[in-house]
Amino acid sequence: MIQLEEAILRILEQIPRLGLERVNLLQAQGRVLGEEVVAPRNLPPWDNSAMDGYALRWKDVQKTSAEKPVRLKVLADLAAGRIYKGRVAKGEAIRIMTGAPLPRGVDTVIQVEDTEKAGSAVKIFASPGKGKNIRRAGEDVKAGEQVLHKGIVLQPAHIGMLASFQRSFVSVYQQPRVAILSTGDELLEIDEPWAGGKIVNSNSYSLAAQVTACGGLPIQLGIAKDQIDALLSKIRQGLIADLLLTSGGVSVGDYDFVKEVLKSHGKINFWKVAMRPGQPLACGIIFGKPLIGLPGNPVSAMVSFEQFVRPSILKMSGHQNLFPPALQAELTEDIEKKAGLVHFIRCRLFREGEKTFASTTGEQGSGILSSMVKAQGLIVLPPDRNRVQAGEAVSVILLDPTFLHTPMPSYLSFADDREKNC
Ligand code: AMP
Ligand code: MG
């Protein structure tokens, strides 16, 4: 049996980062960028108007006022997307729309609210200062500047920046294909007729959902009977994947063959981790592919996934940060635990003011799937303790990110009043 931290490191050591692929920009959201992106041109590409108004020479309007407005001759109407070919001279102006390239000869734009049309001329009532209301070429990004770095996780703003430079395809790390195999003679598929003594294969589904949630592509291999040949044949089918997951058959029972198969046809890295739930866990390489043998109990399988498989999938997908942030919360009850093991206690979370509290979801057995259903987080209790007490501060891995959402954010000044009015 090895310690949790060592187990995580040893699994990650045997997990490769995948290669790159080019994807359509709209499919790149949430993926890890696989290239350095340098601006091919200035953004904006040319000086342009920041306002609807009149482009003119500041000298002409320097002394203007509401009482004594300056009159300028309007040469043309310039919509965004059009270029004015001529040059603006003394006493002249161009009616200009937001985003239109600045005509030659002008240095200032006066917003339309400070003007009045007068036939083919315009009266200017105010002058905001030289160079006002102009967006300069390259003020956002200069040509040749590095705008995005390899390894970032693409978010909507990055997608927008890539679109600005007409990048309809972008290079990203591949999504890991993760084959999922449930083992057990007792298992029944989701759509098989209900039968006495059988247990529905729920693990394949919870695990597939976890794979999807962290950006992997699940491949369902179904169920393997508790026989070496059946297991081997399904594992061979799974070799199309980048990572193989099995559930069940990894304990010390007479029908637990996963580690036997790993030993005889591959290389076992370790077996058993000092944690609860999820102590039985085997990992290694088989036919050149990494395999993580998760325990069969539904909670153990899911909790072990979060500890070992999630960081593995993230590493394969090119991520640098492989672990979720942990919150600090105050325990509301005493918890007994086994010394020597890290315990992951399913908990509900609630907030009072700035403080977060954690309460267990009740019965913590490794077969109690409803403890995961109710859980917003996993309290992590360290191996050196055999008891933790109400009032202690504990670390909690957040399972439900919506816990951090609020009905009304406190940064909106009207939120308090509104609550009072409710
Ligand atoms: P095992 O690790 O194979 O001894 O399985 C431990 C327990 O987990 C047994 O009670 C199984 O019925 C249950 N179990 C194993 N595989 C699955 C599965 N795919 N879906 C739901 N429960 C399972
Ligand atoms: Mg079994």
Coordinates of C-alpha atoms and ligand atoms in Angstrom, one line a residue:
M1 CA 0.0 0.0 0.0
I2 CA 1.3 3.4 -0.9
Q3 CA 0.4 7.0 0.3
L4 CA -2.0 9.0 -1.8
E5 CA 0.5 11.7 -2.8
E6 CA 2.9 9.0 -4.1
A7 CA 0.2 7.2 -5.9
I8 CA -0.9 10.4 -7.7
L9 CA 2.7 11.1 -8.7
R10 CA 3.4 7.6 -9.9
I11 CA 0.2 7.6 -12.0
L12 CA 1.0 10.9 -13.6
E13 CA 4.6 9.8 -14.4
Q14 CA 3.2 7.1 -16.6
I15 CA 0.7 9.4 -18.3
P16 CA 1.9 11.1 -21.5
R17 CA 0.8 14.4 -22.9
L18 CA -1.1 13.9 -26.2
G19 CA -0.2 15.4 -29.5
L20 CA -1.8 18.4 -31.2
E21 CA -4.7 18.7 -33.6
R22 CA -6.2 21.6 -35.6
V23 CA -9.8 22.4 -34.7
N24 CA -12.4 24.8 -35.8
L25 CA -12.2 28.0 -33.7
L26 CA -15.7 27.4 -32.2
Q27 CA -14.7 23.9 -31.0
A28 CA -11.6 25.3 -29.3
Q29 CA -13.4 26.6 -26.2
G30 CA -12.0 25.0 -23.0
R31 CA -9.2 23.3 -24.9
V32 CA -5.5 23.9 -24.3
L33 CA -3.7 26.0 -26.9
G34 CA -1.0 24.1 -28.7
E35 CA 0.8 27.0 -30.5
E36 CA 2.2 30.5 -29.8
V37 CA 0.0 33.1 -31.4
V38 CA 1.7 36.2 -32.8
A39 CA -0.4 39.1 -34.2
P40 CA 0.0 39.2 -37.9
R41 CA -1.1 42.8 -38.0
N42 CA -2.1 45.8 -35.8
L43 CA -5.3 45.7 -34.0
P44 CA -7.1 47.9 -34.8
P45 CA -5.4 47.9 -38.2
W46 CA -5.8 51.7 -38.8
D47 CA -6.7 54.8 -36.9
N48 CA -10.5 55.0 -36.7
S49 CA -13.2 56.9 -35.1
A50 CA -14.4 56.0 -31.6
M51 CA -17.6 57.9 -32.0
D52 CA -20.3 58.9 -34.4
G53 CA -19.5 62.5 -35.2
Y54 CA -17.3 64.7 -37.3
A55 CA -13.7 64.2 -38.2
L56 CA -11.8 67.5 -38.5
R57 CA -8.6 69.4 -37.8
W58 CA -8.4 70.4 -34.2
K59 CA -7.0 73.8 -35.1
D60 CA -10.3 74.7 -36.8
V61 CA -12.4 74.2 -33.7
Q62 CA -9.9 75.1 -31.0
K63 CA -11.8 78.3 -30.1
T64 CA -15.3 77.1 -30.7
S65 CA -18.0 77.4 -28.0
A66 CA -21.8 76.9 -27.6
E67 CA -22.3 80.6 -28.0
K68 CA -20.0 81.0 -31.0
P69 CA -19.9 77.8 -32.9
V70 CA -17.5 77.2 -35.7
R71 CA -19.0 76.2 -39.1
L72 CA -17.2 73.7 -41.2
K73 CA -18.0 72.4 -44.7
V74 CA -19.0 68.7 -44.7
L75 CA -17.2 66.9 -47.6
A76 CA -18.8 63.4 -47.2
D77 CA -20.6 60.9 -45.1
L78 CA -18.2 58.1 -44.1
A79 CA -19.8 54.8 -42.9
A80 CA -17.8 52.2 -41.0
G81 CA -16.1 49.9 -43.5
R82 CA -15.5 52.7 -46.1
I83 CA -12.3 54.6 -46.8
Y84 CA -12.3 58.3 -47.7
K85 CA -9.8 58.7 -50.6
G86 CA -9.3 62.5 -50.4
R87 CA -7.7 64.7 -47.9
V88 CA -9.5 67.0 -45.4
A89 CA -8.2 70.6 -45.5
K90 CA -8.7 73.7 -43.4
G91 CA -12.4 74.5 -42.8
E92 CA -13.6 71.1 -43.8
A93 CA -15.0 68.1 -42.0
I94 CA -16.2 64.5 -42.7
R95 CA -19.3 63.1 -41.1
I96 CA -17.9 59.9 -39.7
M97 CA -19.4 56.7 -38.0
T98 CA -17.8 54.7 -35.2
G99 CA -15.2 52.4 -36.6
A100 CA -14.6 54.2 -39.9
P101 CA -11.0 54.7 -40.8
L102 CA -9.8 58.2 -40.1
P103 CA -9.5 60.3 -43.3
R104 CA -6.1 61.9 -44.1
G105 CA -5.7 65.4 -42.8
V106 CA -7.8 65.1 -39.7
D107 CA -6.6 64.7 -36.1
T108 CA -9.8 64.9 -34.0
V109 CA -13.3 63.6 -33.9
I110 CA -16.2 65.6 -32.3
Q111 CA -19.1 63.5 -31.1
V112 CA -22.4 64.2 -32.9
E113 CA -24.0 65.4 -29.6
D114 CA -21.8 68.5 -29.7
T115 CA -22.7 69.4 -33.3
E116 CA -25.7 70.5 -35.4
K117 CA -26.2 70.0 -39.1
A118 CA -26.6 73.2 -41.1
G119 CA -27.3 72.2 -44.8
S120 CA -24.0 71.1 -46.3
A121 CA -22.1 72.4 -43.3
V122 CA -21.9 71.5 -39.6
K123 CA -21.8 73.7 -36.5
I124 CA -19.4 72.6 -33.8
F125 CA -20.3 73.6 -30.3
A126 CA -17.5 72.1 -28.3
S127 CA -13.9 71.0 -28.7
P128 CA -12.8 68.1 -26.4
G129 CA -9.1 68.5 -27.2
K130 CA -6.7 67.4 -29.9
G131 CA -6.7 63.7 -30.8
K132 CA -9.9 63.0 -28.9
N133 CA -12.3 60.2 -29.9
I134 CA -9.8 58.4 -32.1
R135 CA -8.7 54.7 -31.6
R136 CA -5.1 54.4 -32.7
A137 CA -3.8 51.7 -35.0
G138 CA -2.2 49.0 -32.9
E139 CA -3.5 50.5 -29.6
D140 CA -5.0 47.1 -28.7
V141 CA -2.3 44.8 -30.2
K142 CA 0.8 45.6 -32.2
A143 CA 1.8 43.6 -35.2
G144 CA 4.4 41.0 -34.2
E145 CA 3.3 41.0 -30.5
Q146 CA 2.7 37.6 -28.9
V147 CA -1.0 37.6 -28.0
L148 CA -1.6 34.1 -26.7
H149 CA 0.8 31.6 -25.2
K150 CA 0.9 27.8 -25.8
G151 CA -0.6 26.0 -22.8
I152 CA -3.4 28.5 -21.9
V153 CA -6.9 27.1 -21.6
L154 CA -9.0 28.8 -24.3
Q155 CA -11.7 31.1 -23.0
P156 CA -14.2 33.2 -24.9
A157 CA -11.9 36.3 -25.0
H158 CA -9.1 34.2 -26.5
I159 CA -11.5 32.9 -29.1
G160 CA -12.5 36.5 -29.9
M161 CA -8.8 37.5 -30.3
L162 CA -8.1 34.6 -32.6
A163 CA -11.2 35.6 -34.7
S164 CA -9.9 39.2 -34.9
F165 CA -6.9 37.8 -36.8
Q166 CA -9.0 35.6 -39.0
R167 CA -7.8 32.3 -37.4
S168 CA -10.7 30.0 -38.2
F169 CA -8.6 27.0 -37.2
V170 CA -6.3 26.7 -34.2
S171 CA -3.9 24.1 -32.9
V172 CA -4.9 22.5 -29.6
Y173 CA -4.0 19.4 -27.5
Q174 CA -5.9 16.3 -28.5
Q175 CA -8.8 15.2 -26.3
P176 CA -8.0 11.9 -24.6
R177 CA -10.1 9.0 -25.5
V178 CA -10.9 7.0 -22.4
A179 CA -12.1 3.5 -22.6
I180 CA -14.3 2.4 -19.7
L181 CA -14.8 -1.3 -18.8
S182 CA -16.9 -2.6 -15.9
T183 CA -16.0 -6.0 -14.6
G184 CA -18.3 -8.4 -12.7
D185 CA -20.5 -11.4 -13.3
E186 CA -23.2 -9.7 -11.2
L187 CA -23.5 -6.8 -13.6
L188 CA -26.5 -6.1 -15.8
E189 CA -26.5 -3.5 -18.6
I190 CA -28.7 -0.4 -18.4
D191 CA -31.1 -1.7 -21.1
E192 CA -31.1 -5.5 -20.2
P193 CA -34.2 -7.0 -18.6
W194 CA -34.2 -6.6 -14.9
A195 CA -33.1 -9.8 -13.2
G196 CA -32.9 -11.1 -9.6
G197 CA -29.5 -11.0 -8.0
K198 CA -28.0 -8.7 -10.5
I199 CA -26.6 -5.1 -10.1
V200 CA -27.1 -2.5 -12.8
N201 CA -23.8 -1.3 -14.2
S202 CA -24.0 2.3 -13.1
N203 CA -20.2 2.8 -12.9
S204 CA -19.8 2.9 -16.6
Y205 CA -22.2 5.8 -16.7
S206 CA -20.9 7.8 -13.7
L207 CA -17.4 7.3 -14.9
A208 CA -18.2 8.3 -18.5
A209 CA -19.9 11.5 -17.2
Q210 CA -16.8 12.3 -15.2
V211 CA -14.6 11.7 -18.2
T212 CA -16.8 14.2 -20.2
A213 CA -16.8 16.7 -17.4
C214 CA -13.0 17.0 -17.5
G215 CA -12.8 17.2 -21.3
G216 CA -12.1 13.5 -22.2
L217 CA -14.0 11.4 -24.8
P218 CA -15.5 8.3 -23.1
I219 CA -15.6 5.0 -25.0
Q220 CA -18.0 2.5 -23.4
L221 CA -16.6 -1.1 -23.5
G222 CA -19.5 -2.5 -21.6
I223 CA -19.1 -5.4 -19.1
A224 CA -16.5 -8.1 -18.8
K225 CA -17.2 -11.3 -16.9
D226 CA -14.9 -12.1 -14.1
Q227 CA -12.7 -14.3 -16.2
I228 CA -9.2 -13.6 -17.4
D229 CA -10.0 -14.2 -21.1
A230 CA -13.1 -12.0 -21.0
L231 CA -11.1 -9.2 -19.4
L232 CA -8.3 -9.5 -21.8
S233 CA -10.5 -9.5 -24.9
K234 CA -12.3 -6.3 -23.7
I235 CA -9.0 -4.6 -22.8
R236 CA -7.8 -5.4 -26.4
Q237 CA -10.9 -3.6 -27.7
G238 CA -10.0 -0.6 -25.5
L239 CA -6.6 -0.2 -27.0
I240 CA -8.0 2.3 -29.5
A241 CA -8.2 4.7 -26.5
D242 CA -5.4 6.7 -24.9
L243 CA -6.3 5.6 -21.4
L244 CA -8.1 2.5 -20.1
L245 CA -10.3 2.5 -17.0
T246 CA -11.7 -0.6 -15.4
S247 CA -14.0 -0.7 -12.4
G248 CA -14.2 -3.6 -10.0
G249 CA -12.2 -6.8 -9.8
V250 CA -9.2 -5.1 -8.2
S251 CA -9.7 -6.3 -4.6
V252 CA -8.6 -9.6 -3.0
G253 CA -11.6 -11.6 -3.9
D254 CA -11.4 -15.0 -5.8
Y255 CA -12.7 -13.3 -8.9
D256 CA -10.6 -10.1 -8.9
F257 CA -8.5 -10.5 -12.0
V258 CA -7.6 -7.0 -13.0
K259 CA -4.2 -6.9 -11.3
E260 CA -3.4 -10.5 -12.4
V261 CA -4.0 -9.4 -16.0
L262 CA -1.9 -6.3 -15.5
K263 CA 0.9 -8.4 -14.1
S264 CA 0.8 -11.2 -16.7
H265 CA 0.3 -9.0 -19.8
G266 CA 1.6 -5.7 -18.8
K267 CA 3.5 -4.0 -16.0
I268 CA 1.9 -3.2 -12.7
N269 CA 3.0 0.2 -11.2
F270 CA 1.3 -0.2 -7.8
W271 CA -1.7 -1.7 -6.1
K272 CA -3.6 -0.2 -3.1
V273 CA -3.5 3.3 -1.8
A274 CA -3.9 4.5 1.8
M275 CA -7.3 6.1 1.3
R276 CA -10.9 5.6 2.0
P277 CA -13.0 5.1 0.1
G278 CA -11.0 3.5 -2.7
Q279 CA -8.2 1.6 -1.1
P280 CA -8.0 -1.1 -3.8
L281 CA -6.6 0.5 -6.9
A282 CA -4.3 -0.9 -9.5
C283 CA -2.4 1.0 -12.1
G284 CA 0.1 0.1 -14.8
I285 CA 0.7 -0.2 -18.5
I286 CA -0.9 -2.9 -20.6
F287 CA -0.1 -3.4 -24.3
G288 CA 1.5 0.0 -24.3
K289 CA -1.5 1.9 -22.9
P290 CA -1.9 3.2 -19.3
L291 CA -4.6 1.4 -17.3
I292 CA -6.1 2.6 -14.1
G293 CA -8.0 -0.2 -12.3
L294 CA -10.7 1.5 -10.1
P295 CA -12.5 -0.2 -7.3
G296 CA -16.0 -1.5 -8.1
N297 CA -17.9 0.2 -5.3
P298 CA -19.7 3.1 -6.9
V299 CA -18.5 5.8 -4.5
S300 CA -14.9 4.4 -4.4
A301 CA -14.9 4.4 -8.2
M302 CA -16.0 8.0 -8.4
V303 CA -13.8 9.3 -5.6
S304 CA -10.8 7.5 -7.0
F305 CA -11.6 8.9 -10.4
E306 CA -11.4 12.5 -9.0
Q307 CA -8.0 11.7 -7.3
F308 CA -6.2 9.9 -10.1
V309 CA -8.1 9.9 -13.4
R310 CA -9.1 13.6 -13.6
P311 CA -5.5 14.8 -13.2
S312 CA -4.4 12.2 -15.8
I313 CA -7.0 13.3 -18.3
L314 CA -6.0 16.9 -17.7
K315 CA -2.3 16.1 -18.2
M316 CA -3.0 14.3 -21.4
S317 CA -5.1 17.3 -22.7
G318 CA -2.1 19.6 -22.2
H319 CA -3.3 21.3 -18.9
Q320 CA -0.7 22.6 -16.5
N321 CA -2.9 22.9 -13.5
L322 CA -4.2 19.4 -12.8
F323 CA -6.0 19.8 -9.5
P324 CA -9.1 21.7 -8.4
P325 CA -8.8 24.4 -5.8
A326 CA -9.8 23.3 -2.3
L327 CA -12.0 25.5 0.0
Q328 CA -11.5 25.9 3.7
A329 CA -14.6 25.1 5.7
E330 CA -15.5 24.6 9.3
L331 CA -16.8 21.2 10.3
T332 CA -20.2 21.1 11.9
E333 CA -19.8 17.6 13.5
D334 CA -17.2 15.2 14.9
I335 CA -15.9 12.5 12.5
E336 CA -14.2 9.3 13.5
K337 CA -11.7 8.0 11.0
K338 CA -9.1 5.3 10.5
A339 CA -5.5 6.5 11.2
G340 CA -3.1 5.9 8.4
L341 CA -5.6 6.6 5.6
V342 CA -6.7 9.8 3.9
H343 CA -10.5 9.9 4.2
F344 CA -12.7 11.6 1.6
I345 CA -16.0 12.5 3.4
R346 CA -18.9 13.5 1.2
C347 CA -20.3 16.7 2.5
R348 CA -22.8 19.5 2.0
L349 CA -21.6 23.0 2.2
F350 CA -23.4 26.1 3.3
R351 CA -22.3 29.7 3.9
E352 CA -23.0 32.2 6.6
G353 CA -21.5 35.6 5.9
E354 CA -17.9 35.0 4.9
K355 CA -17.7 31.6 6.5
T356 CA -18.2 28.2 4.8
F357 CA -19.4 25.2 6.8
A358 CA -19.3 21.5 5.9
S359 CA -21.6 18.8 7.1
T360 CA -21.4 15.1 6.2
T361 CA -24.1 13.7 3.9
G362 CA -24.7 11.0 6.4
E363 CA -23.8 7.3 5.9
Q364 CA -20.4 7.2 4.2
G365 CA -20.3 3.6 3.0
S366 CA -18.4 3.1 -0.3
G367 CA -21.6 1.6 -1.9
I368 CA -23.8 4.5 -0.8
L369 CA -24.1 6.3 -4.2
S370 CA -26.7 8.7 -2.7
S371 CA -23.9 10.1 -0.5
M372 CA -22.3 11.3 -3.8
V373 CA -25.7 12.5 -5.1
K374 CA -26.1 14.7 -2.1
A375 CA -22.5 15.9 -2.0
Q376 CA -21.3 19.3 -2.9
G377 CA -17.7 18.5 -1.9
L378 CA -15.3 16.0 -0.4
I379 CA -13.8 16.8 3.0
V380 CA -10.2 15.7 2.9
L381 CA -9.0 14.3 6.3
P382 CA -5.3 13.6 6.6
P383 CA -3.8 10.2 7.4
D384 CA -2.3 11.2 10.8
R385 CA -5.7 11.8 12.5
N386 CA -8.1 9.3 13.9
R387 CA -10.8 11.8 14.8
V388 CA -11.7 15.4 13.8
Q389 CA -14.0 17.6 15.8
A390 CA -16.7 20.0 15.1
G391 CA -15.3 23.5 14.7
E392 CA -12.1 22.4 13.1
A393 CA -11.1 23.9 9.8
V394 CA -10.9 21.3 7.0
S395 CA -10.0 21.3 3.3
V396 CA -12.9 20.5 0.9
I397 CA -12.6 19.6 -2.8
L398 CA -15.5 21.2 -4.5
L399 CA -17.6 18.8 -6.5
D400 CA -20.4 21.2 -7.4
P401 CA -19.0 24.4 -8.8
T402 CA -22.4 26.1 -8.7
F403 CA -22.0 26.2 -4.9
L404 CA -20.0 29.4 -5.5
H405 CA -22.9 30.9 -7.4
T406 CA -25.2 33.3 -5.6
P407 CA -28.8 34.4 -6.3
M408 CA -27.6 38.0 -6.3
P409 CA -24.0 39.1 -6.2
S410 CA -22.9 41.3 -3.4
Y411 CA -21.0 43.6 -5.8
L412 CA -24.3 44.9 -7.1
S413 CA -25.1 47.8 -4.8
F414 CA -28.9 47.2 -5.0
A415 CA -28.6 43.6 -3.9
D416 CA -29.0 44.4 -0.2
D417 CA -32.0 46.7 -0.7
R418 CA -33.6 44.1 -2.9
E419 CA -33.2 41.3 -0.3
K420 CA -34.8 43.7 2.3
N421 CA -37.7 44.3 0.0
C422 CA -38.4 40.6 -0.7
Ligands
AMP1 P1 -15.6 -5.4 -6.7 O1 -14.6 -4.4 -6.5 O2 -15.6 -6.0 -8.1 O3 -15.5 -6.5 -5.6 O4 -17.0 -4.8 -6.5 C1 -17.4 -4.2 -5.3 C2 -18.8 -3.8 -5.3 O5 -19.1 -2.8 -6.3 C3 -19.8 -5.0 -5.6 O6 -20.8 -5.0 -4.6 C4 -20.3 -4.7 -6.9 O7 -21.7 -5.1 -7.0 C5 -20.3 -3.2 -7.0 N1 -20.0 -2.9 -8.4 C6 -19.0 -3.4 -9.1 N2 -19.0 -2.9 -10.4 C7 -20.1 -2.1 -10.5 C8 -20.6 -1.4 -11.5 N3 -20.1 -1.4 -12.8 N4 -21.7 -0.6 -11.3 C9 -22.3 -0.6 -10.1 N5 -21.8 -1.3 -9.0 C10 -20.7 -2.1 -9.2
MG2 MG -16.3 -7.7 -8.9

